[in-house]
Structure formats: structure tokens, C-alpha cells
Amino acid sequence: MVKEIERAGIPVVHVCTVTPISMTVGANRIVPAVAIPHPLGNPALEAGEEKALRRKLVEKALGALTTEVDGQTIFE
Amino acid sequence: MIKVVHYINQFFANIGGEEKADYPVELRKGEVVGPGMALMQAFGGEAEIIGTIVCGDSYFNENIEKTKNEILEMVKEMAPDVFIAGPAFNAGRYGVACGTLAAAVKEELEIPAVTGMYVENPGADMFKTKVYMISTKNSAAGMRDAVKKIAPLALKLAKGETIGASVQEGYMPNGVRVNFFEEKRGSKRAVEMLVKKLSGKPFETEFAMPDFDRVEPNPAVKDLANTKVALVTSGGIVPKGNPDHIESSSASHYGEYDIDGVFDLTSETYETAHGGYDPVYANDDSDRVLPVDVLRDMEKEGIIGKLHNKFYTTTGNGTAVASAKAFAAEFSQKLVEDGVGAVILTST
């Protein structure tokens, strides 16, 4: 899906936990996530902290979208 | 007697499904578990499984380096003649685990290894050129067929016998070319192939073109504060009740849902349709997969121009690559028409 969105001309960032899969699939902007069943959250945290964690990841994702890349890049 | 060490996931070890996917790595010395039984039968007394290593799929994939090293230690200690991982069929995380381990055992321990999975398993493209990988069907219904190919190849590898071509042994082409004398000369084979092609019959090329489907990255977003951002997910987030009946695996369609006026996804309003990962956390708070709450805040703060009022969703679990491609080709056009300037795609 990520490639088709890119092909349509829209910059796209893939937020996922198993980044090697994303590399194989061919995503260009990749942001590693927390865990498979909760990529943008952590149920062990209390609600406020969890949302702050999610915000950080979304900021990182938006950061990736505003960064020029030359080929596949993982934004650690 | 040839000694074999076998790797399987928590599901095939009968420990449990998704709720047990975080099961840590465990060595069962001297035990034959699950598909190991079928392998033992196929060995016909020539080989025995001296130990089975079990690990939950999520546990492995969330701790790849650490778990890989632990398992390498276990294998090293048991010093088998051959290592078998899987088969994983179309289970993505299991396929990545099998490929990672089989390749690592072969490269780092220099012990022959073989695994097996479905050609569309992400683990296939990642490791098929690194280790022998039997091509299997896409579900465990293909176990018998898979074992019939894995066992003989494992025996051959353990005995150091010559391994035949991929079409003979049933492994995925690994890019290795071996010189041999063909019975018919090239011109004759080429003409035969052409005749078959012209008459619409199946033919096998002797030189397949590589399939490099890569898309160049688009230029970065210049002005985030004036950009409409859309959310897309393969994590199966849907309005509660899954109104369009998106399948929990092998999805045949995607959903388009309006989030106009939605500021937070709650357990009363949204859930996941995705099978294959533990849905508890996503059902409890779908923002953990589709971060609507945070993006609404950022919209209000003026960091992004706008959160697009529709999101697109499907389940990535076992869904055919061709289907996912078709879904996204279609909704990407809608995104373009709606003036979306950036997409965050989340996957579980």
C-alpha cells in the first residue's frame, strides 16, 4: 500500500514495528513503532504518558515527511 | 543418525494463538513437537530431532537480535547436522523468524539449514537468497506437501550431497547459477519455448527478469502547517461492529471511514478487525494504531494544516500483495483528488 500511495505522488511515512518487512516491501520513509499489537501506544503507561509517547512518534513521522530522502531511510 | 534441531512458533507448539505470541524463547531438549512429528516420519529413520526451539512470533520480532543470539547459542550447544525452521506458510512474523534463524545458523554457525514458507510471506524476499527456502502453500493445509520437500532437502544437506536446481528440490530460486550440459541445444529450446508461447501454452523461461518494484521517494513536505495529512492503516481499525465486514485475514476489500468531528477513538466507537495479533490493546484504544487523537491536537495547534476527514483501512494479515496493491491504487487516487499532501501509514 505504501508504494501505491508513493506512486500516486503523495509523500508517505510507514510507521511499523518490524522495520525489515517495511524495507523489503519498499517503503522509503520508515519510523519504527513500539510493538506489533500497539504500534503507537504502550498500555503499560498511564494515559497521559502514553499519549505523550504517541505524540512523539507522530512528530517523528511528520519529521520524516518533511525530510528529503534519497532512497529507503529508517528514522530511528 | 543425522541430528536435527527444529524451530517452531507458539502456535505450532500448541501453546496458543495470538494471545500467546509474546511467549519467550524456550528449548525443549529431546522433544519432537507439532510439525516435527511429520518431519520425523518423513526422515524414515535416517534422522532424528534432538531438540525443538519454540518462540512466540511477536516476542521474536520485537527482540530480533537478542532472541536470534539466544537461539544461536542453543543450536551451537546441540551441534546438529542440520537446522530446520518452520514451515511458516503465510504467517508474516513467523516467516521473518524462520528466515532470520535459518540464515543465521547457516552463516554464523556454518550448519546447513532449511526453512519453508509461502512465496508472498515477507520473510521470503528477505531470506530466499540467503538460505534454502522451500516454497509452500499459503496455509497449514499445505503441511504434508511442505514436509515432503523439506525433509529430503534437509537430509541431503546434512549428508553434504549435491543439491539440485530449485525446480527439482522445490526451493525458491536463490539466484545461484550452476553450469551444466543441457540435452537440447539453445536454439531448439528457444524455438520450443516460442511455439508454446504462441499457442498460449505454459512455458518456463530460462532467464527470469528480476522483479524490482521500487518507487522513488516523493519530495518532502515543504509546509506542514498548510498540508492536509491523511491516515491509512493495515492494522484493521474500523468503526465498532465492523460495518463493512472487513475480513480478519486475507482481506478482500478496504474501508473508507469519515472521522469528521472525531477527536479520540474509544473502545465504544472503534475496534480492530485484524486477526493475527492480540486485539486487546487496539480494541481498548484504537488511537494506539490510528493516532487520531494526537493529530487532532496538532491540527488545533496549527502544526499540520488539517487531518483529512477520511481514513482508509484494511487488515494486512495474510492479505495478498496484489489485493493490497489494488486497494491502495484506488484510494490513493481519492486522496489525490481530496488534496491530501502527506500520508501516515501505520502497520501492526
Coordinates of C-alpha atoms in Angstrom, one line a residue:
Chain A
M1 CA 0.0 0.0 0.0
V2 CA 2.8 2.4 0.9
K3 CA 4.3 2.1 -2.6
E4 CA 1.0 2.8 -4.3
I5 CA 0.5 5.9 -2.2
E6 CA 4.0 7.0 -3.1
R7 CA 3.4 6.2 -6.8
A8 CA 0.3 8.4 -6.7
G9 CA 2.6 11.3 -5.8
I10 CA 1.9 11.7 -2.1
P11 CA 4.8 11.6 0.3
V12 CA 4.1 8.8 2.8
V13 CA 5.7 7.5 6.0
H14 CA 5.4 3.9 7.2
V15 CA 5.1 3.6 11.0
C16 CA 5.6 0.0 11.9
T17 CA 7.4 -2.3 14.4
V18 CA 9.0 -4.9 12.1
T19 CA 11.1 -2.5 10.0
P20 CA 12.8 -5.2 8.0
I21 CA 9.4 -6.0 6.5
S22 CA 8.9 -2.4 5.6
M23 CA 12.3 -2.3 3.9
T24 CA 11.5 -5.4 1.9
V25 CA 8.1 -4.1 0.9
G26 CA 9.8 -0.9 -0.4
A27 CA 8.8 1.9 1.9
N28 CA 11.0 5.0 1.6
R29 CA 10.4 6.8 4.9
I30 CA 10.1 4.4 7.8
V31 CA 9.6 5.2 11.5
P32 CA 10.0 2.3 14.0
A33 CA 7.0 1.8 16.2
V34 CA 6.5 0.5 19.8
A35 CA 5.2 -3.1 19.4
I36 CA 3.1 -5.1 16.9
P37 CA -0.3 -5.0 18.7
H38 CA 0.1 -1.4 19.8
P39 CA 2.5 0.4 17.3
L40 CA 1.6 3.9 18.6
G41 CA 0.9 3.2 22.3
N42 CA 2.0 1.4 25.3
P43 CA -0.7 0.0 27.6
A44 CA 1.8 -0.2 30.5
L45 CA 2.0 3.6 30.7
E46 CA -0.7 5.7 32.3
A47 CA -2.9 7.5 29.8
G48 CA -1.2 10.9 29.8
E49 CA 2.3 9.4 29.4
E50 CA 1.0 7.1 26.7
K51 CA -0.4 10.0 24.7
A52 CA 2.9 11.8 25.1
L53 CA 4.7 8.8 23.6
R54 CA 2.2 8.7 20.7
R55 CA 2.7 12.4 20.1
K56 CA 6.5 11.9 19.9
L57 CA 6.1 9.1 17.4
V58 CA 3.7 11.2 15.3
E59 CA 6.1 14.1 15.4
K60 CA 8.8 11.8 14.3
A61 CA 6.6 10.6 11.4
L62 CA 5.8 14.2 10.4
G63 CA 9.6 14.9 10.7
A64 CA 10.2 12.1 8.3
L65 CA 7.7 13.5 5.8
T66 CA 9.4 16.9 5.9
T67 CA 12.8 15.4 5.3
E68 CA 14.2 14.8 1.8
V69 CA 15.4 11.3 1.4
D70 CA 17.5 9.6 -1.2
G71 CA 16.2 6.0 -1.1
Q72 CA 14.9 4.0 1.8
T73 CA 15.5 5.6 5.2
I74 CA 14.7 4.5 8.7
F75 CA 14.2 7.4 11.1
E76 CA 15.5 5.9 14.4
Chain B
M1 CA 21.9 -41.0 12.7
I2 CA 21.6 -37.4 11.5
K3 CA 20.8 -34.9 14.2
V4 CA 18.2 -32.2 13.6
V5 CA 17.2 -29.1 15.6
H6 CA 13.8 -27.7 14.7
Y7 CA 12.4 -24.2 15.3
I8 CA 8.6 -23.6 15.5
N9 CA 6.4 -20.8 16.8
Q10 CA 3.9 -20.8 19.8
F11 CA 1.0 -21.7 17.6
F12 CA 2.6 -24.9 16.1
A13 CA 3.8 -25.8 19.6
N14 CA 0.2 -25.9 20.7
I15 CA 0.8 -23.2 23.3
G16 CA -1.7 -20.8 21.9
G17 CA -2.6 -18.3 19.2
E18 CA -2.2 -14.6 19.3
E19 CA -2.7 -14.2 23.0
K20 CA 0.5 -16.2 23.4
A21 CA 2.5 -14.5 20.7
D22 CA 4.7 -12.9 23.4
Y23 CA 5.8 -16.3 24.6
P24 CA 9.6 -16.2 25.2
V25 CA 12.1 -18.5 23.6
E26 CA 12.2 -22.0 25.1
L27 CA 14.3 -25.0 24.3
R28 CA 12.8 -28.4 24.6
K29 CA 15.7 -30.8 24.5
G30 CA 14.9 -34.3 23.2
E31 CA 11.3 -33.3 22.3
V32 CA 9.6 -33.6 18.9
V33 CA 6.8 -31.1 18.8
G34 CA 4.0 -30.4 16.3
P35 CA 5.2 -30.4 12.7
G36 CA 8.3 -32.2 14.0
M37 CA 6.3 -35.4 14.1
A38 CA 5.6 -35.2 10.4
L39 CA 9.3 -34.4 9.7
M40 CA 10.4 -37.4 11.8
Q41 CA 8.1 -39.7 9.8
A42 CA 9.5 -38.3 6.5
F43 CA 13.1 -38.9 7.7
G44 CA 12.3 -42.6 7.6
G45 CA 14.7 -43.4 10.4
E46 CA 17.6 -41.6 8.8
A47 CA 17.5 -38.6 11.1
E48 CA 16.1 -37.6 14.4
I49 CA 15.0 -34.3 16.0
I50 CA 17.2 -33.8 19.1
G51 CA 15.6 -30.6 20.2
T52 CA 12.8 -28.2 19.4
I53 CA 13.1 -24.5 20.0
V54 CA 9.8 -22.7 20.5
C55 CA 9.3 -18.9 20.5
G56 CA 6.3 -16.6 20.2
D57 CA 6.1 -14.7 16.9
S58 CA 5.7 -11.2 18.5
Y59 CA 8.4 -12.0 21.1
F60 CA 10.8 -12.9 18.3
N61 CA 10.1 -9.9 16.1
E62 CA 10.1 -7.4 18.9
N63 CA 13.5 -8.7 20.1
I64 CA 15.1 -9.9 16.9
E65 CA 18.8 -9.5 17.7
K66 CA 18.6 -10.7 21.3
T67 CA 16.4 -13.8 20.5
K68 CA 18.4 -14.7 17.5
N69 CA 21.6 -14.8 19.6
E70 CA 20.0 -16.8 22.3
I71 CA 18.7 -19.3 19.8
L72 CA 22.1 -19.5 18.0
E73 CA 23.7 -20.4 21.4
M74 CA 21.1 -23.2 21.8
V75 CA 21.8 -24.6 18.4
K76 CA 25.5 -24.3 18.8
E77 CA 25.3 -26.3 22.0
M78 CA 23.3 -29.1 20.5
A79 CA 25.5 -29.1 17.4
P80 CA 23.0 -30.7 14.9
D81 CA 23.9 -31.8 11.4
V82 CA 21.0 -29.7 10.0
F83 CA 18.7 -27.0 11.3
I84 CA 15.0 -26.7 10.1
A85 CA 12.8 -23.7 10.8
G86 CA 9.1 -23.8 10.2
P87 CA 7.5 -24.1 7.7
A88 CA 5.8 -20.7 8.2
F89 CA 3.3 -20.7 5.3
N90 CA 1.9 -17.2 5.0
A91 CA 2.4 -16.2 8.7
G92 CA 4.5 -13.0 8.3
R93 CA 6.2 -12.7 11.6
Y94 CA 6.8 -16.5 11.7
G95 CA 8.3 -16.3 8.3
V96 CA 10.6 -13.5 9.3
A97 CA 11.7 -15.5 12.4
C98 CA 12.3 -18.7 10.3
G99 CA 14.2 -16.8 7.7
T100 CA 16.3 -14.9 10.2
L101 CA 17.2 -18.0 12.1
A102 CA 17.9 -20.4 9.2
A103 CA 20.1 -17.8 7.6
A104 CA 21.9 -17.1 10.8
V105 CA 22.5 -20.7 11.6
K106 CA 23.9 -21.3 8.2
E107 CA 26.1 -18.2 8.1
E108 CA 27.2 -17.8 11.7
L109 CA 27.4 -21.4 12.8
E110 CA 28.1 -22.9 9.4
I111 CA 25.5 -25.6 10.0
P112 CA 23.3 -26.3 7.0
A113 CA 19.8 -25.0 7.4
V114 CA 16.5 -25.1 5.5
T115 CA 13.1 -23.3 6.0
G116 CA 9.9 -23.1 4.1
M117 CA 7.1 -20.6 3.5
Y118 CA 4.7 -19.1 1.0
V119 CA 6.2 -17.0 -1.7
E120 CA 4.3 -13.9 -0.5
N121 CA 5.5 -14.2 3.1
P122 CA 7.6 -11.1 3.8
G123 CA 10.3 -13.5 5.1
A124 CA 10.6 -15.0 1.6
D125 CA 12.0 -11.9 -0.2
M126 CA 14.2 -11.2 2.8
F127 CA 15.9 -14.5 3.1
K128 CA 15.4 -16.7 0.0
T129 CA 18.8 -15.9 -1.4
K130 CA 20.5 -16.5 1.9
V131 CA 19.2 -19.9 2.8
Y132 CA 17.4 -22.8 1.2
M133 CA 13.7 -22.0 1.4
I134 CA 11.1 -24.5 0.3
S135 CA 8.1 -22.9 -1.4
T136 CA 5.0 -23.9 0.4
K137 CA 1.2 -23.3 0.1
N138 CA -0.2 -20.3 1.9
S139 CA -1.8 -22.2 4.9
A140 CA -1.0 -25.1 7.2
A141 CA -3.2 -27.2 5.0
G142 CA -0.1 -27.5 2.9
M143 CA 1.9 -29.1 5.7
R144 CA 2.2 -32.5 4.1
D145 CA 3.3 -31.2 0.8
A146 CA 5.9 -28.9 2.6
V147 CA 7.3 -31.7 4.7
K148 CA 7.6 -33.9 1.6
K149 CA 10.1 -31.3 0.3
I150 CA 11.8 -30.0 3.4
A151 CA 12.7 -33.5 4.9
P152 CA 14.6 -34.8 1.8
L153 CA 16.4 -31.5 1.3
A154 CA 17.4 -31.4 5.0
L155 CA 18.8 -35.0 4.7
K156 CA 20.7 -34.1 1.6
L157 CA 22.2 -31.0 3.2
A158 CA 23.1 -33.0 6.3
K159 CA 24.9 -35.6 4.3
G160 CA 26.7 -33.0 2.2
E161 CA 25.1 -34.3 -1.0
T162 CA 24.8 -32.1 -4.1
I163 CA 21.7 -30.0 -4.1
G164 CA 19.8 -30.0 -7.4
A165 CA 18.2 -27.0 -9.1
S166 CA 15.4 -25.1 -7.4
V167 CA 12.7 -26.7 -9.7
Q168 CA 13.9 -30.1 -8.7
E169 CA 14.2 -29.7 -5.0
G170 CA 11.3 -27.3 -4.6
Y171 CA 13.1 -24.4 -3.0
M172 CA 12.7 -20.8 -4.1
P173 CA 15.2 -19.7 -6.8
N174 CA 18.1 -18.2 -4.9
G175 CA 20.0 -16.6 -7.7
V176 CA 22.8 -19.2 -7.7
R177 CA 23.7 -20.4 -11.2
V178 CA 25.3 -23.7 -11.8
N179 CA 26.8 -24.7 -15.2
F180 CA 25.5 -28.0 -16.6
F181 CA 25.1 -29.7 -20.0
E182 CA 21.6 -29.4 -21.3
E183 CA 20.4 -32.2 -23.6
K184 CA 18.9 -30.0 -26.2
R185 CA 20.8 -27.1 -27.7
G186 CA 19.8 -23.5 -27.1
S187 CA 18.3 -22.7 -30.4
K188 CA 16.0 -25.8 -30.2
R189 CA 14.9 -24.8 -26.6
A190 CA 14.2 -21.2 -27.7
V191 CA 12.1 -22.3 -30.6
E192 CA 10.1 -24.7 -28.5
M193 CA 9.5 -22.0 -25.9
L194 CA 8.4 -19.6 -28.6
V195 CA 6.0 -22.2 -30.1
K196 CA 4.5 -22.8 -26.7
K197 CA 4.1 -19.1 -26.0
L198 CA 2.4 -18.5 -29.4
S199 CA 0.0 -21.3 -28.8
G200 CA -0.8 -20.0 -25.4
K201 CA 0.6 -22.9 -23.5
P202 CA 2.6 -22.6 -20.3
F203 CA 6.3 -22.3 -20.7
E204 CA 9.2 -21.8 -18.4
T205 CA 11.8 -19.1 -19.1
E206 CA 15.4 -20.0 -18.5
F207 CA 16.2 -16.4 -17.6
A208 CA 13.6 -14.7 -15.5
M209 CA 13.7 -11.0 -15.3
P210 CA 14.2 -9.7 -11.7
D211 CA 11.1 -8.1 -10.1
F212 CA 12.3 -4.9 -8.6
D213 CA 9.2 -3.0 -7.8
R214 CA 10.6 0.1 -6.2
V215 CA 9.1 3.6 -6.2
E216 CA 11.3 6.7 -5.8
P217 CA 10.5 8.7 -2.7
N218 CA 8.5 11.9 -3.3
P219 CA 10.0 15.2 -2.3
A220 CA 9.5 16.1 1.3
V221 CA 6.5 18.1 2.5
K222 CA 7.5 21.8 2.5
D223 CA 4.8 23.5 4.5
L224 CA 3.3 21.2 7.1
A225 CA 1.1 23.9 8.6
N226 CA -0.7 24.1 5.3
T227 CA -0.8 20.4 4.4
K228 CA -3.7 18.1 4.7
V229 CA -2.5 14.9 6.3
A230 CA -4.3 11.5 5.9
L231 CA -4.2 8.4 8.0
V232 CA -4.1 4.9 6.4
T233 CA -3.6 1.6 8.2
S234 CA -3.1 -2.1 7.6
G235 CA -4.0 -2.6 11.3
G236 CA -7.7 -3.1 10.6
I237 CA -9.1 -0.2 12.7
V238 CA -12.8 0.1 11.9
P239 CA -15.9 1.7 13.5
K240 CA -17.2 -0.6 16.2
G241 CA -19.1 -3.5 14.7
N242 CA -17.0 -3.6 11.6
P243 CA -19.9 -2.3 9.3
D244 CA -18.3 -3.4 6.0
H245 CA -17.2 -6.8 7.3
I246 CA -13.5 -6.4 6.6
E247 CA -12.1 -9.9 6.9
S248 CA -9.8 -10.6 9.9
S249 CA -7.3 -12.1 7.4
S250 CA -6.9 -12.3 3.6
A251 CA -9.0 -9.1 3.2
S252 CA -10.9 -8.8 0.0
H253 CA -11.6 -5.0 0.4
Y254 CA -10.7 -1.9 2.4
G255 CA -12.8 0.5 4.3
E256 CA -13.2 4.3 4.0
Y257 CA -14.5 6.0 7.1
D258 CA -15.4 9.5 8.0
I259 CA -13.8 11.0 11.1
D260 CA -15.3 14.4 10.8
G261 CA -15.8 15.6 14.3
V262 CA -14.0 12.6 15.8
F263 CA -11.3 13.7 18.2
D264 CA -10.5 10.5 20.0
L265 CA -11.0 6.8 19.2
T266 CA -12.5 5.0 22.1
S267 CA -13.4 1.4 23.0
E268 CA -17.1 2.3 22.5
T269 CA -16.6 3.7 18.9
Y270 CA -13.7 1.9 17.2
E271 CA -12.1 -1.5 17.2
T272 CA -9.8 -3.7 15.1
A273 CA -10.9 -6.2 12.6
H274 CA -7.4 -7.6 12.3
G275 CA -6.7 -11.2 13.2
G276 CA -3.2 -12.4 13.8
Y277 CA -2.2 -10.0 16.5
D278 CA -3.7 -9.7 20.0
P279 CA -6.6 -7.2 19.5
V280 CA -6.9 -6.3 23.2
Y281 CA -4.8 -3.1 23.1
A282 CA -6.3 -1.8 19.8
N283 CA -9.9 -2.5 20.9
D284 CA -9.2 -0.8 24.2
D285 CA -7.9 2.4 22.4
S286 CA -7.7 2.4 18.7
D287 CA -5.5 5.5 18.8
R288 CA -2.7 3.1 19.6
V289 CA -2.9 2.0 15.9
L290 CA -4.5 5.0 14.2
P291 CA -3.3 8.2 16.1
V292 CA -6.4 10.4 15.5
D293 CA -6.3 12.0 19.0
V294 CA -2.7 13.3 18.6
L295 CA -3.3 14.5 15.0
R296 CA -6.4 16.4 16.1
D297 CA -4.3 18.1 18.8
M298 CA -1.7 19.0 16.2
E299 CA -4.4 20.3 13.8
K300 CA -5.7 22.5 16.6
E301 CA -2.2 23.8 17.4
G302 CA -1.7 24.6 13.7
I303 CA 1.3 22.2 13.3
I304 CA -0.5 20.4 10.4
G305 CA -2.9 22.1 8.1
K306 CA -5.7 19.6 8.5
L307 CA -6.3 16.0 9.4
H308 CA -8.1 14.5 6.3
N309 CA -11.7 13.7 7.3
K310 CA -11.5 10.2 5.9
F311 CA -9.2 7.3 6.8
Y312 CA -8.5 4.2 4.8
T313 CA -8.1 0.8 6.5
T314 CA -7.7 -2.9 5.8
T315 CA -6.2 -5.9 7.5
G316 CA -2.7 -6.8 6.5
N317 CA -3.0 -10.3 7.8
G318 CA -2.3 -12.8 5.0
T319 CA -3.8 -10.3 2.5
A320 CA -2.4 -11.0 -1.0
V321 CA 0.1 -8.4 -2.2
A322 CA -2.0 -8.0 -5.4
S323 CA -5.1 -7.1 -3.3
A324 CA -3.3 -4.6 -1.1
K325 CA -1.8 -3.0 -4.2
A326 CA -5.2 -2.7 -5.9
F327 CA -6.8 -1.3 -2.7
A328 CA -4.1 1.4 -2.4
A329 CA -4.0 2.3 -6.1
E330 CA -7.7 3.0 -5.8
F331 CA -7.8 5.0 -2.5
S332 CA -4.6 6.9 -3.4
Q333 CA -6.5 8.5 -6.3
K334 CA -9.2 9.6 -3.9
L335 CA -6.5 11.0 -1.6
V336 CA -5.1 12.9 -4.5
E337 CA -8.5 14.3 -5.5
D338 CA -9.1 15.3 -2.0
G339 CA -5.9 17.4 -1.9
V340 CA -4.1 15.2 0.6
G341 CA -0.4 16.3 0.8
A342 CA 1.0 13.6 3.1
V343 CA 0.1 10.2 4.5
I344 CA 1.0 8.4 7.7
L345 CA 0.5 4.7 7.1
T346 CA 0.6 2.5 10.3
S347 CA 1.1 -1.2 10.4
T348 CA 0.7 -3.7 13.2

